[in-house]
Tab-separated table of C-alpha atoms in Angstrom:
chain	number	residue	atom	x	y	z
X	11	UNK	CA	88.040	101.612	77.968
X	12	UNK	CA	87.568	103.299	81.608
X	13	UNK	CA	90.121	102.414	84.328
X	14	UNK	CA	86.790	101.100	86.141
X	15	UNK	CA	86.754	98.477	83.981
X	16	UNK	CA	89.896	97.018	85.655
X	17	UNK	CA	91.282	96.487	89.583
X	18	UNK	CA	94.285	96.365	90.927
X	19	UNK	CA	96.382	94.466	93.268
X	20	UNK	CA	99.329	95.547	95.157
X	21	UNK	CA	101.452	92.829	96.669
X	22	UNK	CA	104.204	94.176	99.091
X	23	UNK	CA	106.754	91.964	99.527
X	24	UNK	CA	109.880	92.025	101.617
X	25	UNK	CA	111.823	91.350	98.044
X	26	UNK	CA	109.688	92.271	95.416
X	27	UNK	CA	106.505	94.420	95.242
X	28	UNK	CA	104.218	93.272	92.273
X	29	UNK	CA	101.077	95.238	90.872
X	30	UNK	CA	98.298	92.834	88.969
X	31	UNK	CA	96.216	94.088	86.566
X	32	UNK	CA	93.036	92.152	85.917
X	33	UNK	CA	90.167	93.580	83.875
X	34	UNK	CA	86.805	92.679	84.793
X	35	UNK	CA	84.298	91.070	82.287
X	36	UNK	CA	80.339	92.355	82.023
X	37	UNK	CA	79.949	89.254	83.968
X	38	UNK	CA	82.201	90.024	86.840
X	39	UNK	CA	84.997	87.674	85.681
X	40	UNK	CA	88.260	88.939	85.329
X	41	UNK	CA	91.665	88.094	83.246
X	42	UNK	CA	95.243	89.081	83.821
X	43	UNK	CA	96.113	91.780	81.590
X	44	UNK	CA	99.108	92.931	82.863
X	45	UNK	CA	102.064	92.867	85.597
X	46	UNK	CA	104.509	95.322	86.978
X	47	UNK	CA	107.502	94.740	89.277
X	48	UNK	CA	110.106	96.851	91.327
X	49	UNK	CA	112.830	95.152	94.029
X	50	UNK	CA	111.188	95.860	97.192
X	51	UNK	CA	112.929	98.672	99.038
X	52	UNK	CA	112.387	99.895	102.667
X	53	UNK	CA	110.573	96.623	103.776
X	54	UNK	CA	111.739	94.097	106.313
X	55	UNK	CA	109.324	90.745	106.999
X	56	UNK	CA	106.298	92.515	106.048
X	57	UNK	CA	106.504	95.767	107.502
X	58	UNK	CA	107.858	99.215	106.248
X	59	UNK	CA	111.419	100.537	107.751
X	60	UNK	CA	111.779	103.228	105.446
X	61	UNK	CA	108.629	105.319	104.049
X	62	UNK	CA	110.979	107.110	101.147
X	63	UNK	CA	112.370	103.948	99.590
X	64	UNK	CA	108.848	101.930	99.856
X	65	UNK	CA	107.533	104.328	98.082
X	66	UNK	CA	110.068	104.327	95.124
X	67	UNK	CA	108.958	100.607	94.900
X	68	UNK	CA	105.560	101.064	94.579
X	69	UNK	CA	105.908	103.612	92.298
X	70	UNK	CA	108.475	101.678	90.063
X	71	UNK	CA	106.017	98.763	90.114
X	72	UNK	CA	103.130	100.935	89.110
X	73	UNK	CA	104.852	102.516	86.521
X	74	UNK	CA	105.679	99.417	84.829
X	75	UNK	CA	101.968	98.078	84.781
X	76	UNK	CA	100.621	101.155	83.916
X	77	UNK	CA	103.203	101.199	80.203
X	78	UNK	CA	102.098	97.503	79.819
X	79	UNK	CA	98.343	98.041	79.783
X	80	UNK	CA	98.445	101.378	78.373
X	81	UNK	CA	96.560	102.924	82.022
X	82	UNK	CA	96.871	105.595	84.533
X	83	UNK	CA	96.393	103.323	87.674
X	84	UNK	CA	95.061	105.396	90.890
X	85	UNK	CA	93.203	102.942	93.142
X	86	UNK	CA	94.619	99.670	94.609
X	87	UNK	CA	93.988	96.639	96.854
X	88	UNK	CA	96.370	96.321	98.805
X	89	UNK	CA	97.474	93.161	100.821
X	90	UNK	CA	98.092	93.042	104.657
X	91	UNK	CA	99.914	90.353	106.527
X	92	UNK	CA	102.895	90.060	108.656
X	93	UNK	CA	103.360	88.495	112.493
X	94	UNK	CA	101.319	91.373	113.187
X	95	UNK	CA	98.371	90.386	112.490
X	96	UNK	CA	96.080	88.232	114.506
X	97	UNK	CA	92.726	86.531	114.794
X	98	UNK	CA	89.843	87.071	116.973
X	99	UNK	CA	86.690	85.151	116.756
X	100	UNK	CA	83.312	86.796	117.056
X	101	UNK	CA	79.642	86.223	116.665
X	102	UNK	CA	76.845	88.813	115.232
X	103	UNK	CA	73.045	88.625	115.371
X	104	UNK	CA	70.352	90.820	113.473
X	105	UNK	CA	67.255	90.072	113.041
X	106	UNK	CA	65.455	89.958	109.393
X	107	UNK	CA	64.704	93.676	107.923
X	108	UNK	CA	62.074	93.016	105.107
X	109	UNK	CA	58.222	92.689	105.634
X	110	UNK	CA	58.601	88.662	103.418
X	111	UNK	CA	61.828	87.662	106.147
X	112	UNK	CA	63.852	86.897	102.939
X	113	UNK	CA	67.583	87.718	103.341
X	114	UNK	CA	69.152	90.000	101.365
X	115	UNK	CA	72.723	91.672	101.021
X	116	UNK	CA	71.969	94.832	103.323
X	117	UNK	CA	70.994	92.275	106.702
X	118	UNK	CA	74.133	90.386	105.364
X	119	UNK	CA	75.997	93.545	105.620
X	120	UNK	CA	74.252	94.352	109.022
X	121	UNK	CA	75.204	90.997	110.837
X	122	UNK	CA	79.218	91.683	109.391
X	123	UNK	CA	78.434	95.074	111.310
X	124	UNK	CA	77.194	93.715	114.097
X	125	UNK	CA	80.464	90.812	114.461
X	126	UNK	CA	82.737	93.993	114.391
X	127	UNK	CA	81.150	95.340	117.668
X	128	UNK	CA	84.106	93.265	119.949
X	129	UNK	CA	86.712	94.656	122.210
X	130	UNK	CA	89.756	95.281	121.194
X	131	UNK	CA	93.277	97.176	122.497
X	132	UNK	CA	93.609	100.857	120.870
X	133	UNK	CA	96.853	99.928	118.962
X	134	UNK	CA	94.894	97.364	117.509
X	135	UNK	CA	92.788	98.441	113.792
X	136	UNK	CA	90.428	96.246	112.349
X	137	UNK	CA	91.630	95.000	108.694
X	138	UNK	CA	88.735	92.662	108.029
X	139	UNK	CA	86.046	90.285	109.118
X	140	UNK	CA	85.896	86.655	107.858
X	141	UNK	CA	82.467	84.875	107.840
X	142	UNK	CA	83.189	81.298	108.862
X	143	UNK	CA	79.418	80.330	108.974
X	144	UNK	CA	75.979	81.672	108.930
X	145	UNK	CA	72.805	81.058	110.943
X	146	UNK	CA	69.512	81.200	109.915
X	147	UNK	CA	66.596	80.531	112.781
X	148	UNK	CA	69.375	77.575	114.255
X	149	UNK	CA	70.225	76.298	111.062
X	150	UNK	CA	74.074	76.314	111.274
X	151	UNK	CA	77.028	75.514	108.665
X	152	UNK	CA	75.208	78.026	106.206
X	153	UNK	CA	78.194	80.073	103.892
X	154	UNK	CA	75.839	82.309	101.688
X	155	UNK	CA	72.233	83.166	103.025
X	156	UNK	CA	71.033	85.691	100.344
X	157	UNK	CA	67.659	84.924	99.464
X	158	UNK	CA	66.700	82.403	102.126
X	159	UNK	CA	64.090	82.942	104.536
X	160	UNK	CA	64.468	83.447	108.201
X	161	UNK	CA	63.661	85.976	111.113
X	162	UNK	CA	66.810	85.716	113.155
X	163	UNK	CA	70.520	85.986	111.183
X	164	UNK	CA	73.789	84.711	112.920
X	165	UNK	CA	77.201	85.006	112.162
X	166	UNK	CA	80.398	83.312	113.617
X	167	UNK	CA	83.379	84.997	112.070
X	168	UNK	CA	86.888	85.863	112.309
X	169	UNK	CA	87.926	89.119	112.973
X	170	UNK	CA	91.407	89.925	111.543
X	171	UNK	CA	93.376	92.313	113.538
X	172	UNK	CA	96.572	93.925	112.987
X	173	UNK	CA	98.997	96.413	114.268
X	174	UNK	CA	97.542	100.088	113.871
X	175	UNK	CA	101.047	101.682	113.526
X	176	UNK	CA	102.179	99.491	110.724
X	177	UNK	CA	98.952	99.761	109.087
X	178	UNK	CA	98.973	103.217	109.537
X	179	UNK	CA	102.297	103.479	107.995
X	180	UNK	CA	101.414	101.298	104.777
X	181	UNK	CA	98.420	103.759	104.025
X	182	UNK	CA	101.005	106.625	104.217
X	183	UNK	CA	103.310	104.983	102.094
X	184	UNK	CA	100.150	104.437	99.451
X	185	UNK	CA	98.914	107.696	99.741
X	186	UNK	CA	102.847	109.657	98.904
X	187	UNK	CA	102.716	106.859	96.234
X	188	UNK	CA	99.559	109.214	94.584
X	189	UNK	CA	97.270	106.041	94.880
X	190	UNK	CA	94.349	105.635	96.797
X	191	UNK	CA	92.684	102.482	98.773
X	192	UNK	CA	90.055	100.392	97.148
X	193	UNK	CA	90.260	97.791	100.567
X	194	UNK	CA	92.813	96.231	101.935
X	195	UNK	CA	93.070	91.969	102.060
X	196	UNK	CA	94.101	89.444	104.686
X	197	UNK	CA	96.720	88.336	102.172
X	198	UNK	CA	97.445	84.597	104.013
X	199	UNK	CA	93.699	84.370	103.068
X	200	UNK	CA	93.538	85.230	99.648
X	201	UNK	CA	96.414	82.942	98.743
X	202	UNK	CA	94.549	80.030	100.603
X	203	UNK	CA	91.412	80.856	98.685
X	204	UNK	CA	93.353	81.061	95.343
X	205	UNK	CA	95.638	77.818	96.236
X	206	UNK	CA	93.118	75.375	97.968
X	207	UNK	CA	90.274	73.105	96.551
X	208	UNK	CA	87.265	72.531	98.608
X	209	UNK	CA	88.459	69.067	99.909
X	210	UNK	CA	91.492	69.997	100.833
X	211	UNK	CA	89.954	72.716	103.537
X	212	UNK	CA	87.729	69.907	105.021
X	213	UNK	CA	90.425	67.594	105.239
X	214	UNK	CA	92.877	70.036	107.151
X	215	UNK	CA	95.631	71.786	105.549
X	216	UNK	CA	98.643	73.806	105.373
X	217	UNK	CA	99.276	76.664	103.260
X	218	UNK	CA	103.195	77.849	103.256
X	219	UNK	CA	103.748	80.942	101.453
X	220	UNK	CA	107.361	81.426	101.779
X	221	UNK	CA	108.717	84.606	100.770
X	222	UNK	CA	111.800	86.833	100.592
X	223	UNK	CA	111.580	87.173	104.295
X	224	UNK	CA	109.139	85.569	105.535
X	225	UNK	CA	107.096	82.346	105.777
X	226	UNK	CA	103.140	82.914	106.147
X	227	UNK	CA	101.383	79.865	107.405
X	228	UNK	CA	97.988	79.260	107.114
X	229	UNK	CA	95.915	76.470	108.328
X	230	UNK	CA	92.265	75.258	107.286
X	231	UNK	CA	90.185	72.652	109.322
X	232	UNK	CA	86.861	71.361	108.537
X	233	UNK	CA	86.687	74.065	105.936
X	234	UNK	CA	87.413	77.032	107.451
X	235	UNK	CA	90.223	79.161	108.435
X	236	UNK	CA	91.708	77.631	111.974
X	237	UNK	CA	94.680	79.571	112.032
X	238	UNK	CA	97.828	81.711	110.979
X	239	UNK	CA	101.106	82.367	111.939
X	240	UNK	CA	104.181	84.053	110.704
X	241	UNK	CA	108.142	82.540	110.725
X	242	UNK	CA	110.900	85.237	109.839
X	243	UNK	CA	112.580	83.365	107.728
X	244	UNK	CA	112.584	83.511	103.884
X	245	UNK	CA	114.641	83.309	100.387
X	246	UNK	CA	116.507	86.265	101.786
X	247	UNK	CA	118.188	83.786	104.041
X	248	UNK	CA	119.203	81.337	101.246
X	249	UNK	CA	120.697	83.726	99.002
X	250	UNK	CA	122.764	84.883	102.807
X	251	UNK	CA	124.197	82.045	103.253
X	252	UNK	CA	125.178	81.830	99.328
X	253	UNK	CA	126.833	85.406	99.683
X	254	UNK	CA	129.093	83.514	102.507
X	255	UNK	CA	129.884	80.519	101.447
X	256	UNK	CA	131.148	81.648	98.293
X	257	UNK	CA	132.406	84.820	99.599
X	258	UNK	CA	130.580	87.105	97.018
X	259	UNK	CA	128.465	90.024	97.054
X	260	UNK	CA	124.314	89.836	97.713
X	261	UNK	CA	123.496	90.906	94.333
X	262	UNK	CA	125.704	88.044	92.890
X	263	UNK	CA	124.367	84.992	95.158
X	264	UNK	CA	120.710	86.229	94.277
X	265	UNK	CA	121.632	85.852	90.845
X	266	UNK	CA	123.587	82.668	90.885
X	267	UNK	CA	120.868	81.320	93.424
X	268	UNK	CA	117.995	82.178	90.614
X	269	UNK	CA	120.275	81.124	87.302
X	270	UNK	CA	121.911	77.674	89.171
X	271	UNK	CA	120.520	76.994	91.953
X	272	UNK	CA	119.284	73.618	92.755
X	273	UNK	CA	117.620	72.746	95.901
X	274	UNK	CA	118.883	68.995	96.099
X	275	UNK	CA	122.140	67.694	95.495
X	276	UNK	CA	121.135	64.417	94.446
X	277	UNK	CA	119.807	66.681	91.369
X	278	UNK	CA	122.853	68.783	90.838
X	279	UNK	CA	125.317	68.681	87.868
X	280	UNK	CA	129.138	68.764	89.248
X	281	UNK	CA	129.919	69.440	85.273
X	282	UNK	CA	127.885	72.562	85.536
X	283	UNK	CA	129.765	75.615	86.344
X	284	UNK	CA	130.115	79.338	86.176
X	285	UNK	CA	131.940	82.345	87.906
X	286	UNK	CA	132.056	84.119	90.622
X	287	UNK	CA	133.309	87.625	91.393
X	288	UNK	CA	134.951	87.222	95.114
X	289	UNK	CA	135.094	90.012	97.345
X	290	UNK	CA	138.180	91.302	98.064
X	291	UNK	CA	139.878	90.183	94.910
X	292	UNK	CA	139.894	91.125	90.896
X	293	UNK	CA	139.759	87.336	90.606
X	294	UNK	CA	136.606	85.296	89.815
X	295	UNK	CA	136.177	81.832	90.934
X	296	UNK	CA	134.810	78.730	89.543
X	297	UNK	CA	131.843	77.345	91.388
X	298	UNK	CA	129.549	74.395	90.430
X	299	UNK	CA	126.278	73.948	90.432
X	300	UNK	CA	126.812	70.973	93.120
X	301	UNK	CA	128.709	72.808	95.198
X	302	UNK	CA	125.560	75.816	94.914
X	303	UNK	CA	123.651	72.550	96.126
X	304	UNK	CA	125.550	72.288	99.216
X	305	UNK	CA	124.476	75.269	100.049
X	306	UNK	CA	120.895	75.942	99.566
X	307	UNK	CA	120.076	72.223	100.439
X	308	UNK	CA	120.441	72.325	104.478
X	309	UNK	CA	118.335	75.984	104.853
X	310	UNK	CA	115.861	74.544	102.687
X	311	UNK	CA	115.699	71.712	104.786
X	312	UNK	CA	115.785	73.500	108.076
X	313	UNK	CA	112.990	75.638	106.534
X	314	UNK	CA	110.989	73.030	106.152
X	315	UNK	CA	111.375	71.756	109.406
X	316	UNK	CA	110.641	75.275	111.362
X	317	UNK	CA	107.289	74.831	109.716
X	318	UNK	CA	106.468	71.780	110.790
X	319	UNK	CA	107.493	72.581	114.098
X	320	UNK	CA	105.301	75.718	113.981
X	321	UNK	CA	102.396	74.190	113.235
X	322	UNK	CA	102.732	71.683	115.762
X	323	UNK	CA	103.720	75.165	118.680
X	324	UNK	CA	100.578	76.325	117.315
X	325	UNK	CA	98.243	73.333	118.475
X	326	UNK	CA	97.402	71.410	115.106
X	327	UNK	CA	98.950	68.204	113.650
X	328	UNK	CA	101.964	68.499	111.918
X	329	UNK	CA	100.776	65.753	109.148
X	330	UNK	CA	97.864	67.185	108.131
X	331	UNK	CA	95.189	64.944	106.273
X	332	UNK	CA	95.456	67.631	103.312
X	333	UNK	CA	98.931	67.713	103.706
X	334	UNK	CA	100.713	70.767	102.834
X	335	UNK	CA	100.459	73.327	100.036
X	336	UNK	CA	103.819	75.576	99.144
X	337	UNK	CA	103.548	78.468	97.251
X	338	UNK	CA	105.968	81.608	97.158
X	339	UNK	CA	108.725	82.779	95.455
X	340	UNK	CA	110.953	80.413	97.059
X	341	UNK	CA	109.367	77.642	95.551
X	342	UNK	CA	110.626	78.568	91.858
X	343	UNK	CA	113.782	76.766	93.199
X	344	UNK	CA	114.147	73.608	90.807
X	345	UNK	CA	113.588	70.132	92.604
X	346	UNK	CA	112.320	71.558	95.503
X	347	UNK	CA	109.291	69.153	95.884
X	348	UNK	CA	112.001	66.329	96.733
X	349	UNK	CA	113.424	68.375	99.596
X	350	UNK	CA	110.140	69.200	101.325
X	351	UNK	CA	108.959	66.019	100.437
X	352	UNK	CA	111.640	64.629	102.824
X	353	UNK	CA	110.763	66.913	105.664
X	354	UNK	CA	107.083	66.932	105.512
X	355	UNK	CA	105.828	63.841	104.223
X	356	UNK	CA	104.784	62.384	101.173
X	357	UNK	CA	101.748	64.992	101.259
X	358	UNK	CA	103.279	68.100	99.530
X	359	UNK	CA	102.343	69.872	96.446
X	360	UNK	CA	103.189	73.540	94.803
X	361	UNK	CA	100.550	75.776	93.999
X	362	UNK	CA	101.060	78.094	91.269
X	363	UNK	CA	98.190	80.807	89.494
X	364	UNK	CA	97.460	79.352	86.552
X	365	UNK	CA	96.494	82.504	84.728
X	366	UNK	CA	98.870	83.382	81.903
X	367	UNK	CA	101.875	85.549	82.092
X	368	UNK	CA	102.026	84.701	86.089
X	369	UNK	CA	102.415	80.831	86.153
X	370	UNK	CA	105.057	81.531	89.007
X	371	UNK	CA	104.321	80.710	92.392
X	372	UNK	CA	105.953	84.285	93.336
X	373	UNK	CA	102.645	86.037	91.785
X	374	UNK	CA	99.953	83.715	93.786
X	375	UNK	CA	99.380	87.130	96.640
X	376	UNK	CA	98.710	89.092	93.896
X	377	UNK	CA	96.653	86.573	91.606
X	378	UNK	CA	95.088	85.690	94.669
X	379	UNK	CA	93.625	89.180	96.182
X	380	UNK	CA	92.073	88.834	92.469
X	381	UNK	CA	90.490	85.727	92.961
X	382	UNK	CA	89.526	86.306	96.449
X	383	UNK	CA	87.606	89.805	95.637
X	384	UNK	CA	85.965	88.175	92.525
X	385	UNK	CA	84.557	84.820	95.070
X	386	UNK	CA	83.756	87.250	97.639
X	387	UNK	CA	81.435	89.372	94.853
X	388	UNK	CA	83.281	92.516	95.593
X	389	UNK	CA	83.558	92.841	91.396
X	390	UNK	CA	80.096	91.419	90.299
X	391	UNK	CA	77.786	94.249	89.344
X	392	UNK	CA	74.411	93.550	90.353
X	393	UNK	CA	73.084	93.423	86.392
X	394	UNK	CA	75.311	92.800	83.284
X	395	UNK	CA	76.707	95.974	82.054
X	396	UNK	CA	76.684	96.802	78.709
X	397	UNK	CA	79.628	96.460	76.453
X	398	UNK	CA	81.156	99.728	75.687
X	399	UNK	CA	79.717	101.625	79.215
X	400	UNK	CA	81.915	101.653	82.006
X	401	UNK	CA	80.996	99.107	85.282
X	402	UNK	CA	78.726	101.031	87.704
X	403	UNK	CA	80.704	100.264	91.212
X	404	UNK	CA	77.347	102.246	92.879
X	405	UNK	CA	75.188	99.055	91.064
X	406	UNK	CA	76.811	96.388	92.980
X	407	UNK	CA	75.689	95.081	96.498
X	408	UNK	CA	77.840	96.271	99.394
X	409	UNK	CA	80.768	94.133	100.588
X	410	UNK	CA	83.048	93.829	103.900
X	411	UNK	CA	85.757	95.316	101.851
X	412	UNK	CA	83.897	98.458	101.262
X	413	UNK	CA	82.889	99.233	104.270
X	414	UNK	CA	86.948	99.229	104.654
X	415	UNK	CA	86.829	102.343	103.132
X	416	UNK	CA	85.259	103.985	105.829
X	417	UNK	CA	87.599	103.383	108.089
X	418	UNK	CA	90.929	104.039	106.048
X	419	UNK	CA	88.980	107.446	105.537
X	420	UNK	CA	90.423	108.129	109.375
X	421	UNK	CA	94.148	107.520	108.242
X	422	UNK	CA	94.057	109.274	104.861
C-alpha cells in the first residue's frame, strides 16, 4: 500500500512527543493503525530550548511508528500551541465567481484568502484561519456554504497567530528530523473538536488539556471558539514535588507517580506500599500509597483552581453551562474526577479518543489533529478511489491547511 494512503500526526509535547498513524479509507475515513513514542527532549511548555535533543525525539518517535506499521514516514502534521499563540478576529468578502452564483470550494478558498488580508506585527506568522460563520447575501450563522446560491460571500473568522521565531524553530527542528510539513494545526482546536459534542459548544465550555508542562485552555460559546489561553503548569510539577517530598530522584517520582499514584486520599490504600531509592543514601525507604496521596492531592487541587481562576482573568464564567472537559496526560491519574469535581463543580467529565490502542487521554492532540483534518475535508478525495490505487491528494478540493504549505515554503 502507498504511504499516501496514510497521514500523520506529530504531537510535541513538553514530556512526550507521540506520532499517530491513521490510514485513510476510499471514503476519506480513517483508523488508527499505529503509534510511536519518545520522552520529549529539548522542549519546555511548548516551545523548543534545544534543536539537537528535539530532534532525537522526533526521530525516536518516528522510528517507532514507522517498525509498527511497517512504513517509511516523510510528511507530518504537526501541532502548534503554546502561550504564544493568539487570536485575532477578521472578516472576508468575495463576491460569487461562477456564471449560475452557486458556491463552490475555490470562492470558499477565496473568502479564507481574503480574511488573511489583516495587519499584523512582523514577529508575528500566520498558523491558521478558523471560519466561525459564513454569509451568504445577509444570511448569517451559515458553517458550510458549498453549493448554495448567492452573489456576495462573507466570512467572520479567527485568525490564529503565533510567535514567528518559535515557529520558525519547530520547522527547523522537522526539517533536520528528514520530514517534511503536510500543515500545521491549532492543536487547543483540534482537541476541542475531537473532545466536544455539538451541545456542549452552544452551551459554553471548557476544554483543559493539561500536559507535562502545561495547561491549554480552551473555551467555546454559542458554538464557536471564544477563546484560549495557556497556564505553565503541568504533570511535570506533580512528579516535582514527589521528587521532594520523598527525597528521590525525577526518574523515580515519575515512576512511582504513574505505578501508585492516587490523586485523592480519601481513595488511597495506607496497606499499599513500595520502595524508594533516597538520594544520598544506599538505603531505600518504604513509602505508601497514602502518603503518595498527600502529595499529589494539594497540586492537583491548586491546579484546578488556577484554571478556574484563569478563565474567570480571561472574561468568561468560571461555571460554565457545559461545564468543563479534562483531557491530557495528567488525567490518567486514578480518581481524579473526585478532585476536580471538588474544585470545579459538579460539571466535570474526562475526555478520552476512543479509537483503539489510544484510549488514553495523553493521545487526544494526536487523535485529535486526525479527527480535525478528516471534519475539516482536508482527507476526503473528491471521488472514491479505487481499492488497490493510491489516493490522488491533486483530486481533492483545496483546504486552509494547504494553502499552509505555501507559506512554510518561506522557512524551509
Amino acid at each position: 500500500m502507498s504511504n499516501e494512503d496514510f497521514v500523520i500526526a506529530l504531537d510535541l509535547g513538553s514530556s512526550q512527543v507521540r506520532v499517530i498513524v491513521a490510514e485513510i479509507n476510499p471514503d476519506g475515513t480513517t483508523h488508527i493503525v499505529g503509534v510511536g513514542t519518545a520522552d520529549s527532549l529539548g522542549m519546555k511548555k511548548g516551545a523548543i530550548i534545544n534543536i539537537d535533543q528535539a530532534v532525537q525525539s522526533i526521530r525516536e518517535a518516528v522510528d517507532h511508528a514507522e517498525r509498527m506499521v511497517g512504513i517509511e514516514i516523510s510528511e507530518v502534521y504537526i501541532g502548534v500551541s503554546g502561550h504564544h499563540v493568539s487570536l485575532q478576529p477578521s472578516h472576508g468578502v468575495v463576491a460569487v465567481a461562477s456564471e449560475d452564483r452557486e458556491i463552490g470550494y475555490h470562492d470558499i478558498d477565496r473568502v479564507l484568502q481574503a480574511a488573511r488580508v489583516i495587519a499584523i506585527p512582523p514577529e508575528r506568522a500566520i498558523v491558521e484561519v478558523v471560519p466561525k460563520q459564513f454569509i451568504v447575501d445577509g444570511l448569517d450563522d451559515i458553517r458550510d456554504p458549498n453549493g448554495m446560491i448567492g452573489v456576495r460571500l462573507e466570512v467572520d473568522a479567527l485568525i490564529v497567530t503565533g510567535a514567528k521565531t518559535i515557529i520558525e524553530n519547530l520547522l527547523r527542528c522537522i526539517e533536520r528530523a528528514n520530514l517534511s510539513i503536510a500543515g500545521m494545526v491549532f492543536l487547543p482546536l483540534a482537541v476541542s473538536e475531537l473532545c466536544l459534542s455539538t451541545d456542549e459548544k452552544n452551551l459554553g465550555v471548557v476544554v483543559a488539556d493539561i500536559g507535562g508542562g502545561t495547561t491549554t485552555l480552551t473555551v467555546f460559546q454559542q458554538g464557536h471558539l471564544a477563546g484560549t489561553s495557556v497556564i505553565p503548569i503541568g504533570g511535570e510539577y506533580i512528579t516535582n514535588d514527589i521528587a521532594i517530598g520523598l527525597r528521590t530522584q525525577t526518574s523515580t517520582a515519575e515512576e512511582v507517580k504513574c505505578k501508585y499514584g492516587v490523586a485523592s486520599k480519601d481513595f488511597a490504600d495506607v496497606n499499599e506500599t513500595f520502595q524508594v531509592q533516597t538520594i544520598g543514601t544506599t538505603r531505600e525507604r518504604t513509602v505508601t500509597q497514602l502518603e503518595l496521596s498527600q502529595i499529589i492531592e494539594p497540586r492537583l487541587e491548586e491546579m484546578f483552581h488556577l484554571i478556574k481562576q484563569q478563565v474567570k482573568a480571561m472574561g468568561f464564567s468560571d461555571e460554565p453551562a457545559g461545564g468543563y472537559v479534562l483531557t491530557g496526560g495528567v488525567m490518567a491519574t486514578k480518581q481524579i474526577i473526585h478532585v476536580a469535581q471538588s474544585q470545579l463543580g459538579a460539571a466535570v467529565r474526562i475526555a478520552v479518543p476512543k479509537n483503539i490502542g489510544v484510549k488514553e487521554p495523553a493521545y487526544t492532540g494526536g487523535v485529535g489533529m486526525i479527527h480535525y483534518l478528516q471534519k475539516r475535508g482536508v482527507l476526503q478525495p473528491t471521488n472514491p478511489r479505487p481499492a488497490h490505487p493510491p489516493r490522488q491528494k491533486g483530486k481533492r478540493p483545496p483546504s486552509a491547511l494547504e494553502r499552509v504549505k505555501s507559506w512554510l515554503s518561506e522557512f524551509i
